Short mmCIF file of C-alpha atoms and ligand atoms in Angstrom, two decimals:
data_model
loop_
_atom_site.label_atom_id
_atom_site.label_comp_id
_atom_site.label_asym_id
_atom_site.label_seq_id
_atom_site.Cartn_x
_atom_site.Cartn_y
_atom_site.Cartn_z
CA MET N 1 25.23 8.48 9.82
CA THR N 2 21.69 9.10 8.65
CA GLU N 3 18.85 8.53 11.11
CA LEU N 4 16.74 5.80 9.49
CA LEU N 5 13.18 6.85 10.32
CA PHE N 6 11.65 3.99 8.30
CA ARG N 7 13.16 1.49 10.71
CA ASP N 8 10.86 2.53 13.51
CA ASP N 9 7.92 3.56 11.34
CA ALA N 10 7.68 2.13 7.83
CA TYR N 11 4.47 4.12 7.30
CA LEU N 12 6.06 7.59 7.26
CA LYS N 13 5.15 9.14 3.91
CA THR N 14 6.58 12.60 4.64
CA ALA N 15 9.14 14.13 6.98
CA THR N 16 11.57 17.03 7.14
CA ALA N 17 15.33 16.74 7.18
CA ARG N 18 18.49 18.79 6.82
CA VAL N 19 20.92 18.40 3.93
CA VAL N 20 24.32 17.33 5.27
CA ALA N 21 26.18 16.63 1.99
CA VAL N 22 25.68 17.28 -1.73
CA ARG N 23 27.82 15.80 -4.48
CA GLN N 24 27.34 14.79 -8.11
CA GLY N 25 23.58 14.52 -8.05
CA VAL N 26 23.54 12.76 -4.70
CA VAL N 27 22.19 14.24 -1.47
CA GLU N 28 22.73 12.98 2.07
CA LEU N 29 20.40 14.02 4.88
CA ASP N 30 20.55 13.95 8.68
CA ARG N 31 17.45 11.71 8.67
CA THR N 32 15.41 9.97 6.03
CA ILE N 33 12.24 8.03 5.24
CA PHE N 34 13.77 6.76 1.95
CA TYR N 35 14.74 3.06 2.16
CA PRO N 36 18.10 2.37 0.46
CA LEU N 37 18.42 -0.65 -1.84
CA GLY N 38 19.23 -3.74 0.20
CA GLY N 39 18.09 -7.24 1.09
CA GLY N 40 16.34 -7.61 -2.26
CA GLN N 41 14.17 -4.53 -1.71
CA PRO N 42 14.74 -1.64 -4.15
CA GLY N 43 15.52 1.89 -3.02
CA ASP N 44 12.67 4.36 -2.62
CA THR N 45 11.78 7.10 -5.06
CA GLY N 46 9.99 10.39 -4.36
CA PHE N 47 10.76 14.06 -3.88
CA LEU N 48 12.77 16.53 -1.86
CA VAL N 49 10.65 19.66 -1.41
CA ARG N 50 12.45 22.99 -0.89
CA ASP N 51 11.04 25.87 1.14
CA ASN N 52 10.23 27.73 -2.10
CA GLY N 53 8.03 24.80 -3.18
CA GLU N 54 10.51 23.48 -5.72
CA ARG N 55 10.26 19.69 -5.99
CA ILE N 56 13.42 17.71 -6.75
CA ALA N 57 12.80 14.15 -7.91
CA VAL N 58 14.66 11.38 -6.05
CA THR N 59 15.10 8.63 -8.63
CA ASP N 60 16.82 6.04 -6.43
CA THR N 61 18.13 5.55 -2.91
CA ARG N 62 21.31 3.65 -2.11
CA LYS N 63 23.54 3.05 0.85
CA ALA N 64 26.29 5.67 0.90
CA GLY N 65 29.98 4.92 1.19
CA GLU N 66 30.30 5.03 4.95
CA PRO N 67 28.21 2.68 7.11
CA GLY N 68 24.82 4.11 8.00
CA GLY N 69 24.85 6.73 5.27
CA VAL N 70 22.05 7.01 2.72
CA ALA N 71 22.52 8.49 -0.76
CA HIS N 72 19.45 10.07 -2.35
CA HIS N 73 20.05 10.10 -6.11
CA LEU N 74 18.49 13.05 -7.90
CA ALA N 75 17.21 13.28 -11.45
CA ALA N 76 19.93 14.26 -13.94
CA GLY N 77 20.18 18.01 -14.32
CA ALA N 78 18.04 18.72 -11.26
CA ALA N 79 18.75 21.81 -9.17
CA LEU N 80 20.76 20.77 -6.13
CA PRO N 81 19.83 21.85 -2.62
CA GLU N 82 22.44 23.53 -0.42
CA THR N 83 24.26 21.90 2.47
CA GLY N 84 22.47 22.92 5.66
CA GLU N 85 19.18 23.52 3.87
CA SER N 86 15.99 22.14 5.41
CA VAL N 87 13.92 20.08 2.96
CA GLY N 88 10.65 18.22 3.01
CA LEU N 89 10.74 14.52 2.13
CA GLU N 90 8.00 12.70 0.24
CA ILE N 91 8.28 9.08 -0.82
CA ASP N 92 6.29 7.50 -3.65
CA TRP N 93 3.98 5.80 -1.18
CA ASP N 94 1.98 3.65 -3.62
CA ARG N 95 5.22 2.09 -4.87
CA ARG N 96 6.67 1.64 -1.38
CA TYR N 97 3.46 0.15 0.04
CA ALA N 98 3.34 -2.40 -2.79
CA LEU N 99 6.97 -3.27 -1.97
CA MET N 100 6.12 -3.63 1.73
CA ARG N 101 3.17 -5.94 0.98
CA LEU N 102 5.22 -8.11 -1.39
CA HIS N 103 8.25 -8.12 0.90
CA THR N 104 6.15 -9.33 3.83
CA ALA N 105 4.48 -11.87 1.55
CA LEU N 106 7.91 -13.39 0.83
CA HIS N 107 8.46 -13.85 4.57
CA VAL N 108 5.17 -15.75 4.80
CA MET N 109 5.87 -17.82 1.67
CA SER N 110 9.27 -18.82 3.05
CA CYS N 111 7.34 -20.62 5.80
CA VAL N 112 5.26 -22.55 3.27
CA VAL N 113 8.13 -23.68 1.07
CA ILE N 114 10.46 -25.35 3.55
CA ALA N 115 13.88 -25.18 1.90
CA PRO N 116 17.00 -23.01 2.04
CA VAL N 117 16.50 -19.67 0.30
CA THR N 118 19.25 -19.01 -2.24
CA GLY N 119 18.06 -15.68 -3.59
CA GLY N 120 15.25 -13.18 -3.72
CA ASN N 121 14.08 -9.94 -5.22
CA ILE N 122 11.18 -7.54 -4.83
CA ALA N 123 9.74 -5.20 -7.43
CA PRO N 124 6.60 -3.05 -7.15
CA ASP N 125 4.57 -5.51 -9.25
CA LYS N 126 6.10 -8.90 -8.41
CA ALA N 127 8.57 -10.63 -6.13
CA ARG N 128 10.49 -13.88 -6.08
CA LEU N 129 12.37 -16.28 -3.89
CA ASP N 130 14.81 -18.92 -5.11
CA PHE N 131 14.97 -22.18 -3.20
CA ASP N 132 17.46 -25.02 -3.06
CA ILE N 133 14.82 -27.70 -3.57
CA ASP N 134 13.69 -30.43 -5.97
CA ILE N 135 11.48 -28.51 -8.41
CA THR N 136 8.88 -31.30 -8.44
CA LEU N 137 8.14 -30.37 -4.82
CA LEU N 138 7.03 -26.87 -5.86
CA ASP N 139 3.31 -26.76 -6.57
CA ALA N 140 1.83 -23.36 -7.43
CA ASP N 141 -1.59 -24.07 -5.96
CA LYS N 142 -0.15 -25.43 -2.72
CA ILE N 143 2.21 -22.47 -2.36
CA SER N 144 -0.47 -19.85 -3.00
CA GLY N 145 -3.03 -21.73 -0.92
CA GLY N 146 -0.68 -22.21 2.02
CA THR N 147 0.58 -18.65 1.89
CA ASN N 148 -2.91 -17.17 1.67
CA GLU N 149 -4.09 -19.34 4.55
CA LEU N 150 -1.32 -17.92 6.75
CA ILE N 151 -2.06 -14.37 5.53
CA GLY N 152 -5.65 -15.00 6.58
CA ARG N 153 -4.52 -15.30 10.20
CA GLY N 154 -4.11 -11.52 10.16
CA VAL N 155 -1.35 -11.32 12.75
CA ALA N 156 0.58 -8.16 13.57
CA THR N 157 4.29 -8.09 12.67
CA GLU N 158 6.94 -7.06 15.19
CA THR N 159 10.49 -5.78 14.98
CA VAL N 160 12.86 -7.52 17.39
CA TRP N 161 16.54 -6.75 17.99
CA ILE N 162 19.08 -9.33 19.15
CA THR N 163 22.83 -9.16 19.59
CA ASP N 164 25.28 -10.58 17.04
CA GLU N 165 26.17 -13.22 19.65
CA GLU N 166 22.54 -14.27 20.04
CA LEU N 167 22.26 -14.63 16.27
CA ASP N 168 25.46 -16.68 16.12
CA ALA N 169 23.91 -18.98 18.72
CA ARG N 170 20.77 -19.44 16.63
CA PRO N 171 21.96 -20.11 13.06
CA GLU N 172 18.57 -21.66 12.21
CA LEU N 173 17.18 -18.11 12.06
CA VAL N 174 19.10 -17.42 8.88
CA LYS N 175 17.16 -18.92 5.98
CA THR N 176 18.59 -16.77 3.26
CA MET N 177 22.01 -17.95 2.19
CA SER N 178 22.59 -15.22 -0.38
CA VAL N 179 21.93 -12.19 1.82
CA ALA N 180 23.99 -11.64 4.95
CA PRO N 181 21.92 -10.63 7.97
CA PRO N 182 21.88 -6.85 8.49
CA ARG N 183 24.53 -6.71 11.21
CA GLY N 184 25.98 -3.51 12.53
CA ALA N 185 26.65 -1.86 15.87
CA GLY N 186 26.56 -5.29 17.50
CA ARG N 187 22.86 -5.94 17.01
CA VAL N 188 20.68 -7.48 14.35
CA ARG N 189 17.13 -6.54 13.41
CA LEU N 190 14.63 -9.36 13.05
CA LEU N 191 11.15 -9.42 11.59
CA LYS N 192 8.81 -11.48 13.74
CA ILE N 193 5.47 -12.72 12.42
CA PRO N 194 4.21 -14.41 15.58
CA GLY N 195 3.52 -18.09 15.07
CA ILE N 196 4.78 -17.95 11.47
CA ASP N 197 8.24 -16.50 10.90
CA LEU N 198 11.27 -15.01 12.64
CA GLN N 199 14.31 -14.00 10.61
CA PRO N 200 16.90 -11.24 10.27
CA CYS N 201 15.71 -8.50 7.95
CA GLY N 202 16.43 -4.80 7.56
CA GLY N 203 13.60 -4.09 5.12
CA THR N 204 10.20 -2.47 5.45
CA HIS N 205 7.13 -4.58 6.25
CA VAL N 206 3.40 -4.13 6.69
CA ALA N 207 2.13 -3.82 10.27
CA ASN N 208 -0.31 -6.71 9.89
CA ILE N 209 -0.01 -9.50 7.35
CA ALA N 210 -3.71 -9.06 6.52
CA GLU N 211 -2.59 -5.96 4.58
CA ILE N 212 -0.99 -8.26 2.00
CA GLY N 213 -4.51 -9.28 0.98
CA GLY N 214 -3.36 -12.41 -0.78
CA ILE N 215 -0.90 -13.62 -3.37
CA LYS N 216 -0.87 -15.63 -6.56
CA VAL N 217 2.02 -17.63 -8.01
CA LEU N 218 2.98 -16.22 -11.41
CA ARG N 219 5.44 -18.95 -12.30
CA ILE N 220 7.88 -21.56 -11.07
CA ARG N 221 11.08 -21.88 -13.01
CA ASN N 222 14.41 -23.69 -12.90
CA GLU N 223 17.15 -21.05 -12.61
CA GLY N 224 19.98 -23.46 -11.86
CA LYS N 225 20.95 -26.41 -9.73
CA ARG N 226 20.27 -24.66 -6.44
CA ASN N 227 17.86 -22.01 -7.67
CA LYS N 228 14.24 -23.01 -8.20
CA ARG N 229 12.42 -19.72 -8.57
CA VAL N 230 8.91 -18.99 -7.30
CA GLU N 231 7.58 -15.68 -8.59
CA ILE N 232 4.50 -14.13 -6.99
CA ALA N 233 2.26 -11.09 -7.32
CA LEU N 234 -0.40 -9.59 -5.11
CA ARG N 235 -3.83 -11.08 -5.75
CA GLY N 236 -6.38 -8.71 -7.17
ZN1 ZN Y 1 11.90 -8.54 5.49
#
């Protein structure tokens, strides 16, 4: 089990941790600020910093084999730290913050386009949701206008935890059909944007939706019978 520091504070840019396992270019730590790929959000990149100042590039972060583990993938040929060693952690904050803004923007957009979500993905420069909807109902100006209007409310986001049983009793909370809610240890993490959205999500979000600034719709495309894709980017 790795302590997931980003769950309680998505704004941690640095931290210290202890190496608990090293194998084939992958390092596991007792705690981490690196988000592992999941829920459409890519894994973080950054550096492990050794006491001697040596910086080891982390090129990707994935969930490790056992539940709750996080695998920090190192650059090929990089020097490996030792098990038990204390290391500094630094994430590529500009990249992560862009991901947080776009990720939170998708939550807001999912409340403007009222349809089941069949897929989604987030990259540092753009993000998308796929909807099971008649494509003629998707209007770029309406989607960007409606989303930006909600962003303009500038409300603070909250993390809420409920039990698996509570989630089972409220199936309407699950909008995304392609991504199972992040269950585990009997409780589920929800992102709440008061007055706008409430849904299970294990990702990292901005503290206030005003930080998104605004979005623009890059394109709307037919990706299949149940996948009408809306791709967005941050405005400006
Ligand atoms: Zn989310």
